[in-house]
mmCIF file of C-alpha atoms in Angstrom:
data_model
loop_
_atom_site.group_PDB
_atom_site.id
_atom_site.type_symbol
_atom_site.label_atom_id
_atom_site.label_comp_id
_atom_site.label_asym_id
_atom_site.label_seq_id
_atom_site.Cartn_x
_atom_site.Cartn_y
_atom_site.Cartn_z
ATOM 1 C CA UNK A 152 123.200 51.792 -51.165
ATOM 2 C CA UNK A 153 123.587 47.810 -50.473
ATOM 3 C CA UNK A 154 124.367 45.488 -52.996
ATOM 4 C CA UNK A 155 121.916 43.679 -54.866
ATOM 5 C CA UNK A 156 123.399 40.262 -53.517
ATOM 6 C CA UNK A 157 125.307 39.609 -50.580
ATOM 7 C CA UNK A 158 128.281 37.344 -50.244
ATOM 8 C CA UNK A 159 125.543 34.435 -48.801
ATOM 9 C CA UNK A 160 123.902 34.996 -52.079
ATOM 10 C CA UNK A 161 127.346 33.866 -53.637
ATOM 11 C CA UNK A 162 128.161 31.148 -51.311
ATOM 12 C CA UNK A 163 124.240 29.468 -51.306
ATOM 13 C CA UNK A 164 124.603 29.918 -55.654
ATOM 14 C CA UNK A 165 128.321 28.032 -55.252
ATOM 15 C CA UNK A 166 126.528 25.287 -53.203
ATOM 16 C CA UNK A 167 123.535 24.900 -55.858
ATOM 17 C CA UNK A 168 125.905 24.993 -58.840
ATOM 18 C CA UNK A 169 128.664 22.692 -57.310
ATOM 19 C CA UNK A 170 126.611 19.329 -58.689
ATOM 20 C CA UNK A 171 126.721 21.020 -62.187
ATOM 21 C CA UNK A 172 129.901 22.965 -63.081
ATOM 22 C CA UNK A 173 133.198 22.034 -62.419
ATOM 23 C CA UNK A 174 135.734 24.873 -61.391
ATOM 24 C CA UNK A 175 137.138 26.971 -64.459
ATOM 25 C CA UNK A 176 141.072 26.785 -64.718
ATOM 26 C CA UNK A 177 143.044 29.445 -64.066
ATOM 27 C CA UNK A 178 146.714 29.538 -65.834
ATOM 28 C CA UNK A 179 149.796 31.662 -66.024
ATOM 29 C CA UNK A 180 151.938 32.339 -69.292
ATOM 30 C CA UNK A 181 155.094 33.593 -68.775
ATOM 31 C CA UNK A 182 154.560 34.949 -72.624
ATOM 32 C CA UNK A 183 151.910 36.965 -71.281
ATOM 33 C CA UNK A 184 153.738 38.419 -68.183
ATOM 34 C CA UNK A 185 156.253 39.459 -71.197
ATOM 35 C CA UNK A 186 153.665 40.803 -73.323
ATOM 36 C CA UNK A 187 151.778 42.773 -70.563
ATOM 37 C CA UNK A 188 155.210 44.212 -69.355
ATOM 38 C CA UNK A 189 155.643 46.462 -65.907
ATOM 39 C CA UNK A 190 156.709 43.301 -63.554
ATOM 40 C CA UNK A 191 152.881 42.418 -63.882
ATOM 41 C CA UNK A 192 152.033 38.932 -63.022
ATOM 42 C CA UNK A 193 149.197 37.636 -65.006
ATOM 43 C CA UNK A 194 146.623 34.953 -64.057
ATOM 44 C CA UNK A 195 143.818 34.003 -66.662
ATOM 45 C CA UNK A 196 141.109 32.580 -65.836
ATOM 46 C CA UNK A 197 139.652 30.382 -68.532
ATOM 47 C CA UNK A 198 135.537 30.718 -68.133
ATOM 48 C CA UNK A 199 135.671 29.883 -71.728
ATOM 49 C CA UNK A 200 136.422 26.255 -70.747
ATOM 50 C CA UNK A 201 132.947 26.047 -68.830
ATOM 51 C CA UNK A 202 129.954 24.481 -70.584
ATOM 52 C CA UNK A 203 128.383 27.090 -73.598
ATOM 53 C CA UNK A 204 132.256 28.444 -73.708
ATOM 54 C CA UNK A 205 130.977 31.370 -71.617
ATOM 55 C CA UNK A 206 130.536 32.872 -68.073
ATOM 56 C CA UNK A 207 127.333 33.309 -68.535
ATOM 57 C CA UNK A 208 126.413 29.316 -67.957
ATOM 58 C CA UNK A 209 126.996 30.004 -64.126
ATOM 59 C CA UNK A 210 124.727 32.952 -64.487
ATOM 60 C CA UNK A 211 121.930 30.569 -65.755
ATOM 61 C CA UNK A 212 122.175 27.895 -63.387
ATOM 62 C CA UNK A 213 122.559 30.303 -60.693
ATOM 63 C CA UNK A 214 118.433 31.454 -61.960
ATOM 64 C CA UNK A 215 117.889 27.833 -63.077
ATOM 65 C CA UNK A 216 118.374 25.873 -59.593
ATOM 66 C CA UNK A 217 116.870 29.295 -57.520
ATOM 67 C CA UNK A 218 113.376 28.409 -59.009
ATOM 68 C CA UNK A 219 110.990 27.330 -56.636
ATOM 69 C CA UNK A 220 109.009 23.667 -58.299
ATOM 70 C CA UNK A 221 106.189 25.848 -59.514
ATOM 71 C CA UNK A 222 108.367 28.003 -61.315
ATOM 72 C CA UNK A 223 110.315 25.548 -62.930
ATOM 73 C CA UNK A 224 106.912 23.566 -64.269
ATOM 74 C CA UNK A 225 106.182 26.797 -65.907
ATOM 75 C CA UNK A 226 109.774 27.348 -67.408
ATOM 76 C CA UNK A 227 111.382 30.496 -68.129
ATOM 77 C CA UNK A 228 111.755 32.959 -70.900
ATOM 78 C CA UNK A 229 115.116 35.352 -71.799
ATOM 79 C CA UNK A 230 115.864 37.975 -74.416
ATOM 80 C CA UNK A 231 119.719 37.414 -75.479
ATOM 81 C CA UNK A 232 121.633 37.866 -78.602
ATOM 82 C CA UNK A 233 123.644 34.593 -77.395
ATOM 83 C CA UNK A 234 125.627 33.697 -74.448
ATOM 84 C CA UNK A 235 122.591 34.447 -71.729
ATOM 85 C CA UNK A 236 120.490 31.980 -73.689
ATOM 86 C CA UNK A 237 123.196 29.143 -74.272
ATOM 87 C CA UNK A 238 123.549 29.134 -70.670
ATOM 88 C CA UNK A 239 119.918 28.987 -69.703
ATOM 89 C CA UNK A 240 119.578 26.444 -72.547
ATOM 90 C CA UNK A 241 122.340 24.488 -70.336
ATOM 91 C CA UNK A 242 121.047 24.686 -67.487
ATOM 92 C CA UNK A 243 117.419 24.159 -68.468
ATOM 93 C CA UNK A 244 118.374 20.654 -70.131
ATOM 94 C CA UNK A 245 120.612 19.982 -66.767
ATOM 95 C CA UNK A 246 117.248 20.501 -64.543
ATOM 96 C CA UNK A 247 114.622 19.477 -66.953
ATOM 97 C CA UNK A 248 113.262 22.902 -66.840
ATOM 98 C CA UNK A 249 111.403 24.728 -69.539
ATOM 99 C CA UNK A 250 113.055 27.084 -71.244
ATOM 100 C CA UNK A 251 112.431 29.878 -73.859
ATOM 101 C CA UNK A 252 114.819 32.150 -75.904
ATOM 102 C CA UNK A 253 113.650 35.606 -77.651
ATOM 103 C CA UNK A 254 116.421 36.434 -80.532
ATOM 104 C CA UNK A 255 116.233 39.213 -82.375
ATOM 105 C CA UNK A 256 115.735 38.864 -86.159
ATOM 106 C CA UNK A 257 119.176 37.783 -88.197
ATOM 107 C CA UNK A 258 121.035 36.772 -84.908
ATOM 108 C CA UNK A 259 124.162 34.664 -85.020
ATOM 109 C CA UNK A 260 123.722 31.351 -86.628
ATOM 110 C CA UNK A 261 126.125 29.655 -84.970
ATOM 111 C CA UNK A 262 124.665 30.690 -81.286
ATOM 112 C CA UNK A 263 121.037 30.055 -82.288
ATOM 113 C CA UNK A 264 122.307 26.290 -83.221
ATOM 114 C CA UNK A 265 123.254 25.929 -79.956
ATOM 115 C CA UNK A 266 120.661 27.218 -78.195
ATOM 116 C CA UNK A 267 118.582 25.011 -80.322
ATOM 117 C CA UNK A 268 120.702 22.427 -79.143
ATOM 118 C CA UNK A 269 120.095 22.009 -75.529
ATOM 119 C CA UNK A 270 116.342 21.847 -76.745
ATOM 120 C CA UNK A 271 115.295 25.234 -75.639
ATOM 121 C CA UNK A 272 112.280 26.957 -77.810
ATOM 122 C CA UNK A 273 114.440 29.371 -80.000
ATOM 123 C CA UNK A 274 111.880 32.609 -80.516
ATOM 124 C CA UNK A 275 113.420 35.247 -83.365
ATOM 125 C CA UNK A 276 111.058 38.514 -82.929
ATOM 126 C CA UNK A 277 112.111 41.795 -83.369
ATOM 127 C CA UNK A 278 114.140 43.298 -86.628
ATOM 128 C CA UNK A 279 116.332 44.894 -83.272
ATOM 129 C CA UNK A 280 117.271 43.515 -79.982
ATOM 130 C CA UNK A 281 114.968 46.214 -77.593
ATOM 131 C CA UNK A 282 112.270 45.213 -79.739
ATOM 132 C CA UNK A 283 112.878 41.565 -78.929
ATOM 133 C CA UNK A 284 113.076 42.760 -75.280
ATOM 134 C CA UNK A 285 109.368 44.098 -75.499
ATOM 135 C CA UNK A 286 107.950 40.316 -77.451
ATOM 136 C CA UNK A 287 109.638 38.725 -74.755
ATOM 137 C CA UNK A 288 107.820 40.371 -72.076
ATOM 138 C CA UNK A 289 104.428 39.948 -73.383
ATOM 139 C CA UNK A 290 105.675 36.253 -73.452
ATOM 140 C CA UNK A 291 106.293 35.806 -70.345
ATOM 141 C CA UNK A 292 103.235 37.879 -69.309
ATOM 142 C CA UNK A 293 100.781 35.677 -71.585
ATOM 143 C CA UNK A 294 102.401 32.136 -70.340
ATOM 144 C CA UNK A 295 103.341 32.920 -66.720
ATOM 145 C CA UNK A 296 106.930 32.424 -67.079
ATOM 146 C CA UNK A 297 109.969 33.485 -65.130
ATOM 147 C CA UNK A 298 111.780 36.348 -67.148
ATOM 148 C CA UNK A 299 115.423 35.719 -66.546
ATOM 149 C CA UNK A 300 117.180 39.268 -67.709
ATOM 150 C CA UNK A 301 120.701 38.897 -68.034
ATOM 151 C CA UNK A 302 121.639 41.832 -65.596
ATOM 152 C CA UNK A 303 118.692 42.759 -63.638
ATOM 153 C CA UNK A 304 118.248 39.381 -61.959
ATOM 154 C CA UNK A 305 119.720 38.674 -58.567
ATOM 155 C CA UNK A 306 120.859 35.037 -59.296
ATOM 156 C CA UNK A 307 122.047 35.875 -62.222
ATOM 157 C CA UNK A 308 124.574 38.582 -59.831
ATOM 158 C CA UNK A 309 125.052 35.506 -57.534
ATOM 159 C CA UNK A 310 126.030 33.164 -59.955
ATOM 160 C CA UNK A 311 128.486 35.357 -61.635
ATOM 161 C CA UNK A 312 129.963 36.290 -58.210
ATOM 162 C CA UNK A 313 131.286 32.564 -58.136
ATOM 163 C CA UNK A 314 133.599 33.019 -60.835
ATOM 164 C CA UNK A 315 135.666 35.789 -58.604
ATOM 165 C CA UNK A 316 134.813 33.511 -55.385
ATOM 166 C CA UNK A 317 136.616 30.709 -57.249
ATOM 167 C CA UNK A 318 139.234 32.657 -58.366
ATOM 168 C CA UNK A 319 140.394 33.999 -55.096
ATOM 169 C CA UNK A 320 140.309 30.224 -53.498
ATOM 170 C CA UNK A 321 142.714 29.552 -56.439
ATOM 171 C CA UNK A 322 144.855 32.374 -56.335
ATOM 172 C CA UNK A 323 144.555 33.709 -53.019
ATOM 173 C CA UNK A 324 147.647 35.952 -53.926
ATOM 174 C CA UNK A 325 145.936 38.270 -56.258
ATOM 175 C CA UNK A 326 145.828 41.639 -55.949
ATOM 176 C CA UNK A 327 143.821 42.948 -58.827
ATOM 177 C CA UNK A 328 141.175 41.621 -61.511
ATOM 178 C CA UNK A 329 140.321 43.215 -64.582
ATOM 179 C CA UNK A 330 136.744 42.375 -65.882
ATOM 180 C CA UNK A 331 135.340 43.021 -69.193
ATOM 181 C CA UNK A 332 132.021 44.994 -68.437
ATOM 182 C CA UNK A 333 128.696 44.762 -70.372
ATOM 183 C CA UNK A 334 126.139 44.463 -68.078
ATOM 184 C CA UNK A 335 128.022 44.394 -64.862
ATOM 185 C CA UNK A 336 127.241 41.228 -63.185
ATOM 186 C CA UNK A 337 130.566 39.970 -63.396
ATOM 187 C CA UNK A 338 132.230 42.840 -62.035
ATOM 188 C CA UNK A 339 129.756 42.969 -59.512
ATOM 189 C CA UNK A 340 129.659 39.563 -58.435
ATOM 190 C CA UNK A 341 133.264 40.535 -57.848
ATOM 191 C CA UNK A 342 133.062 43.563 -55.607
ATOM 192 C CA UNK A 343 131.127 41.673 -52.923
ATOM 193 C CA UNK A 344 133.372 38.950 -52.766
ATOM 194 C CA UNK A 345 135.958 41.014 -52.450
ATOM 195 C CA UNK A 346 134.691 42.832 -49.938
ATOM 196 C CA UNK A 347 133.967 40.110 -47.702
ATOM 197 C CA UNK A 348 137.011 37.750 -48.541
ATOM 198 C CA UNK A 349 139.566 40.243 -49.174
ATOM 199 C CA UNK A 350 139.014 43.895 -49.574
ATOM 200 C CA UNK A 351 142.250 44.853 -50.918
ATOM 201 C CA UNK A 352 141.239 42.980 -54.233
ATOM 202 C CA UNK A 353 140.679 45.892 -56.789
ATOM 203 C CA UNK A 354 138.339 45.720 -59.316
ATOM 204 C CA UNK A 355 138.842 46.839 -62.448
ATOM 205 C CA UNK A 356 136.180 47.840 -65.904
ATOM 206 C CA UNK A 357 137.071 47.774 -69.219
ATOM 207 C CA UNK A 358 134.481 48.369 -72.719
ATOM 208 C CA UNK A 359 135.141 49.224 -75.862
ATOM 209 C CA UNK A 360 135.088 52.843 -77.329
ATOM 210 C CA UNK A 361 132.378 52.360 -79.419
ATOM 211 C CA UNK A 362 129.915 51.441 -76.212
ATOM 212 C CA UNK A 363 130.704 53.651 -73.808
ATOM 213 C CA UNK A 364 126.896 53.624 -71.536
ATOM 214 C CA UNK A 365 128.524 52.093 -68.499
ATOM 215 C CA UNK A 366 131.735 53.980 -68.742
ATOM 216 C CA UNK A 367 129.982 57.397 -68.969
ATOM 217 C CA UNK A 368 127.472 56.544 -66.500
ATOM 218 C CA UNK A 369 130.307 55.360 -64.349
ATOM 219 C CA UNK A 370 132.370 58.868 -65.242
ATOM 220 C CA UNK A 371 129.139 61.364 -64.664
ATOM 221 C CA UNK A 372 126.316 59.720 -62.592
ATOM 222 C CA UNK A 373 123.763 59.748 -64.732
ATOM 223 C CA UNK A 374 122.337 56.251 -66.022
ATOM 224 C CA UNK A 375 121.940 55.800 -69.650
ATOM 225 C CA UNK A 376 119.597 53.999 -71.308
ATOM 226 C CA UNK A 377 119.154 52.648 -75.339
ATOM 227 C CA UNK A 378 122.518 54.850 -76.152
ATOM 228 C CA UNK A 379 124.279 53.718 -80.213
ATOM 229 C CA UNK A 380 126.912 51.494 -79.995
ATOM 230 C CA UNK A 381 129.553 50.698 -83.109
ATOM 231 C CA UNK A 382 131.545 47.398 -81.641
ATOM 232 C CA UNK A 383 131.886 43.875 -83.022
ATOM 233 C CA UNK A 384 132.569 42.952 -79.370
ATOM 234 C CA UNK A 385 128.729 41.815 -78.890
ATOM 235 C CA UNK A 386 129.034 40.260 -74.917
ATOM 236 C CA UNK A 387 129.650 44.352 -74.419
ATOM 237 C CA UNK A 388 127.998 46.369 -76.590
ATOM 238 C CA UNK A 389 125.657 47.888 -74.047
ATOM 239 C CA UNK A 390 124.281 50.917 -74.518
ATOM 240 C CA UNK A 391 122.238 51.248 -70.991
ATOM 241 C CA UNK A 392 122.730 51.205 -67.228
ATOM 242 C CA UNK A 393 120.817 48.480 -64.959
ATOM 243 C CA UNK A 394 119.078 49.132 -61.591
ATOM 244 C CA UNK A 395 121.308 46.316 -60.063
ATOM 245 C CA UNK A 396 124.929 47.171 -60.973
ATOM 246 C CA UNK A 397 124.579 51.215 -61.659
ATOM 247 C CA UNK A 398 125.415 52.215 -57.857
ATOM 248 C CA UNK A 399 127.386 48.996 -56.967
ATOM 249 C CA UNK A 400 129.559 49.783 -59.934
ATOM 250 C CA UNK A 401 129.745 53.381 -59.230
ATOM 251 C CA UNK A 402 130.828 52.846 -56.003
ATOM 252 C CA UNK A 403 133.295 50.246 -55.856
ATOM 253 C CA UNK A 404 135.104 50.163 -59.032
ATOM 254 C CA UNK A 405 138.519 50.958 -58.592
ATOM 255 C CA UNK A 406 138.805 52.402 -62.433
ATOM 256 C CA UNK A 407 136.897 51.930 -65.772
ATOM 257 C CA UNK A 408 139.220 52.202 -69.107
ATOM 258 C CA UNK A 409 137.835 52.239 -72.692
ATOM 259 C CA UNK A 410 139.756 50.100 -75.291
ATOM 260 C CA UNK A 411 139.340 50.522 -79.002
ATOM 261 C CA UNK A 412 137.905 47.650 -81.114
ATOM 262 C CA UNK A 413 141.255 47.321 -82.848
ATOM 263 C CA UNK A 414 142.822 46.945 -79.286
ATOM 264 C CA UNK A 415 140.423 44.485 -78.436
ATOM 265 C CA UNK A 416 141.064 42.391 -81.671
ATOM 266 C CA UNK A 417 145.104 42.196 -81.508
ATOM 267 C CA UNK A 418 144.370 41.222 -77.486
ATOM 268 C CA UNK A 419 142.313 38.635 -79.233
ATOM 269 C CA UNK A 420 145.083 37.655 -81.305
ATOM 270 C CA UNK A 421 147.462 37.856 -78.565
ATOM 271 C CA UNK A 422 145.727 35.070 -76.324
ATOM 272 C CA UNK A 423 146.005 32.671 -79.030
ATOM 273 C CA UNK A 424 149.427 33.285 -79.559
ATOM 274 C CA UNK A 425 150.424 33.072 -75.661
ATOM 275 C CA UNK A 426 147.412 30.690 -74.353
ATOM 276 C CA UNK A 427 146.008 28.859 -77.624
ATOM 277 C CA UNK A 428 143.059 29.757 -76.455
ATOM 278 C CA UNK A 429 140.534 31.863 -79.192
ATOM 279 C CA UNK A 430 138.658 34.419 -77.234
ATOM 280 C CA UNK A 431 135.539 36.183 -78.669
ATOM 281 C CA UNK A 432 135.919 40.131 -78.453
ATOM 282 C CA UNK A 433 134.713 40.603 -74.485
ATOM 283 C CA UNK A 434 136.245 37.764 -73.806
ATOM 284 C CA UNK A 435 139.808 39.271 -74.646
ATOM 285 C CA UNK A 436 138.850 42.881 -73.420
ATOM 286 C CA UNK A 437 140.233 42.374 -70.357
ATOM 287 C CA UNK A 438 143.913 41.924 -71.214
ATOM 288 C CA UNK A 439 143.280 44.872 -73.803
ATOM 289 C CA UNK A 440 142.100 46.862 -70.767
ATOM 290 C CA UNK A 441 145.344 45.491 -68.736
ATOM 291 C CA UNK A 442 147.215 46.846 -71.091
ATOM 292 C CA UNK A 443 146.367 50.221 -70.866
ATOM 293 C CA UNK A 444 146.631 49.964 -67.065
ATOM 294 C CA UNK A 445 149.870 48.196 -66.976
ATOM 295 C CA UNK A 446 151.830 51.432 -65.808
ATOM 296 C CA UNK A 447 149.619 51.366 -62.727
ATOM 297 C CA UNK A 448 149.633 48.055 -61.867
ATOM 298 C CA UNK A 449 153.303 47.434 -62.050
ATOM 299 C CA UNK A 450 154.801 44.744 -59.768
ATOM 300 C CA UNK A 451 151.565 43.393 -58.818
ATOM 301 C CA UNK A 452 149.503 39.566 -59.204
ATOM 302 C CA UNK A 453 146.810 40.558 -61.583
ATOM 303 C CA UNK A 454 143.810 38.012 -63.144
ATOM 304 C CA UNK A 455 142.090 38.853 -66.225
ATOM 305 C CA UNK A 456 139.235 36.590 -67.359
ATOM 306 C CA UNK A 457 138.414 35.114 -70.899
ATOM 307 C CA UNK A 458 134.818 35.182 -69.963
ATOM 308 C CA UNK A 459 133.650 33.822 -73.846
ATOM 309 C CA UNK A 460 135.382 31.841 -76.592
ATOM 310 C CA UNK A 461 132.523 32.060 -78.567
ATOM 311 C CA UNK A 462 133.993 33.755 -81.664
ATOM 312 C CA UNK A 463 132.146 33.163 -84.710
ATOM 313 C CA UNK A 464 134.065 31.770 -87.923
ATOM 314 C CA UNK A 465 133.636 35.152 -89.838
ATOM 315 C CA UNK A 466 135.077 36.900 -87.333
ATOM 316 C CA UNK A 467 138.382 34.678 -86.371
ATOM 317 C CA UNK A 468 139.353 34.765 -89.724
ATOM 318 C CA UNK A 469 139.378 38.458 -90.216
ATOM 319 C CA UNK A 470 141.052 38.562 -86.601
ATOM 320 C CA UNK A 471 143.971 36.080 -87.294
ATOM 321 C CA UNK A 472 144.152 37.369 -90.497
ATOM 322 C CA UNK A 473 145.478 41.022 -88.998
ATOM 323 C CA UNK A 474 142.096 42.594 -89.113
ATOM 324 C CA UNK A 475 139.759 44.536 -87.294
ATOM 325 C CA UNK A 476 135.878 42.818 -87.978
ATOM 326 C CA UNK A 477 133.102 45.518 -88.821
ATOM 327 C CA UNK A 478 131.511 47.162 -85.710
ATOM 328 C CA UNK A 479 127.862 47.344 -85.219
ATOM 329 C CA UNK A 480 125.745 49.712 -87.149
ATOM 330 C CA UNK A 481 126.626 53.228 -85.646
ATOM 331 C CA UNK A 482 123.151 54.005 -84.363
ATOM 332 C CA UNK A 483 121.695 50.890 -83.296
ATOM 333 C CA UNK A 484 120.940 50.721 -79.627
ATOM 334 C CA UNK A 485 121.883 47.129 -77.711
ATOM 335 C CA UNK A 486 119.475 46.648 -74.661
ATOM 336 C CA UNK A 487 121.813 44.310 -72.966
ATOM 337 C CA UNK A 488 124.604 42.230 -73.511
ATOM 338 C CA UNK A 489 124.471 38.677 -75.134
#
């Protein structure tokens, strides 16, 4: 099966974003080498120094600046429990573009401020997020807007494909990348760079134990859709498979780990005290997911991504205070990631 983009995809979404986003750092700690362990060389990649603190702004200008004029006179619309909507807020305000974000009922304060912020409509519907889903698509039926969904959307592939394009002009010396996993557009943005700029990259999954849809999916072949998830690590908690990462995934993935949330929380806690930088939980996943692959990757040049600092107050203080923050209701499906 082909991929959903192609690497022209990536390169045309570079050129459109290249008057908006500067290139996200990448840095190595020697701390971290020590902490990681194996002769592993570790290269972070700081998307949490982008605009929104997230990843996901590349993904939104990437959909933003593909709009043809029509489109963009009639705006467009997302479901999101946070960093999907922050970075179509951003990128809406950066075009002048409409744009619309459907919350689910009780969301996180601090991300609703600043999607509010960039002066995006702010929508809360639903008491849970697939419910949300479902307003938002009679939305964007009723008012002819463009439904940006924060997998199944091929710019939104493209633009997150420039993040592992970047990297590799950066760090042309690295040999593996280990990508936290929600949705999948990161990790597949990254398997068709690296298969057209350098196909001995591996690629590399990691999600928590308490939403394991990809990872089973991933493990079995069968897609998954509304499964529970118990995880405070929200830019992950996915309990379904998408139509545009399922097979990509499937197929080029070199292996897909689980961590545990209280793995996930000390690699939080861990980045701050090697990188002072404060990850929010997916955004440190991928050095808990290192980690637990270190054995296998000994010797070797290895990039791990803090795709979101966007850690709410509540939560860093139960982090840095030792702790492990409450999961998710056990039971409560997550449509998508944030």
């Amino acid at each position: 099966m082909p991929h959903p983009v192609t690497y022209d995809d990536i390169r045309a979404a570079r050129e459109r974003l290249r008057p908006l986003l500067e290139p996200s750092p990448i840095r190595h700690y020697p701390l971290l080498d020590e902490l990681v362990g194996h002769g592993i060389r570790v290269l972070v990649k700081h998307e949490n120094h982008l605009p929104t603190g997230s990843f996901k702004v590349r993904n939104g200008s990437a959909s933003i600046t593909a709009l043809t004029a029509e489109q963009a006179a009639r705006g467009v619309i997302a479901a999101t429990t946070g960093n999907h909507g922050l970075g179509l807020a951003w990128a809406g305000a950066a075009r002048g573009v409409p744009v619309t974000v459907c919350v689910p009922k009780g969301n996180n304060p601090e991300k609703n401020a600043g999607i509010r912020s960039y002066g995006a409509t702010l929508i809360e519907v639903g008491e849970r997020y697939d419910e949300t889903v479902v307003a938002c698509q009679a939305i964007a039926d009723e008012e002819q807007r463009t439904l940006v969904h924060s997998t199944n959307h091929r710019p939104v592939i493209a633009g997150a494909g420039t993040m592992t394009a970047e990297f590799l002009e950066q760090a042309p010396e690295l040999e593996a990348i280990v990508i936290a996993l929600g949705g999948g557009s990161q990790a597949v943005g990254a398997l068709v760079v690296a298969a057209a700029v350098k196909p001995s990259l591996a690629v590399y999954a990691v999600q928590s134990q308490g939403a394991t849809a990809q990872h089973d999916a991933w493990r079995d072949g069968n897609t998954r859709r509304n499964a529970p998830v118990q995880t405070f690590a929200e830019g992950i908690a996915t309990g379904s498979t998408y139509e545009l990462t399922f097979e990509t995934l499937r197929s080029g993935l070199s292996d897909f780990v689980l961590a545990s949330d209280a793995e996930i929380a000390q690699a939080v806690r861990d980045l701050w005290s090697t990188t002072h930088n404060l990850p929010e939980g997916s955004g440190a996943t991928g050095l808990a997911g290192l980690r637990r692959m270190a054995p296998h990757l000994a010797g070797k040049t290895v990039g791990i991504v803090i795709c979101g600092g966007n850690l709410d107050a509540a939560r860093a203080a139960v982090i840095l205070g030792g702790g492990t923050p409450l999961a998710m209701p056990a039971g409560v499906p997550a449509g998508t990631p944030s």
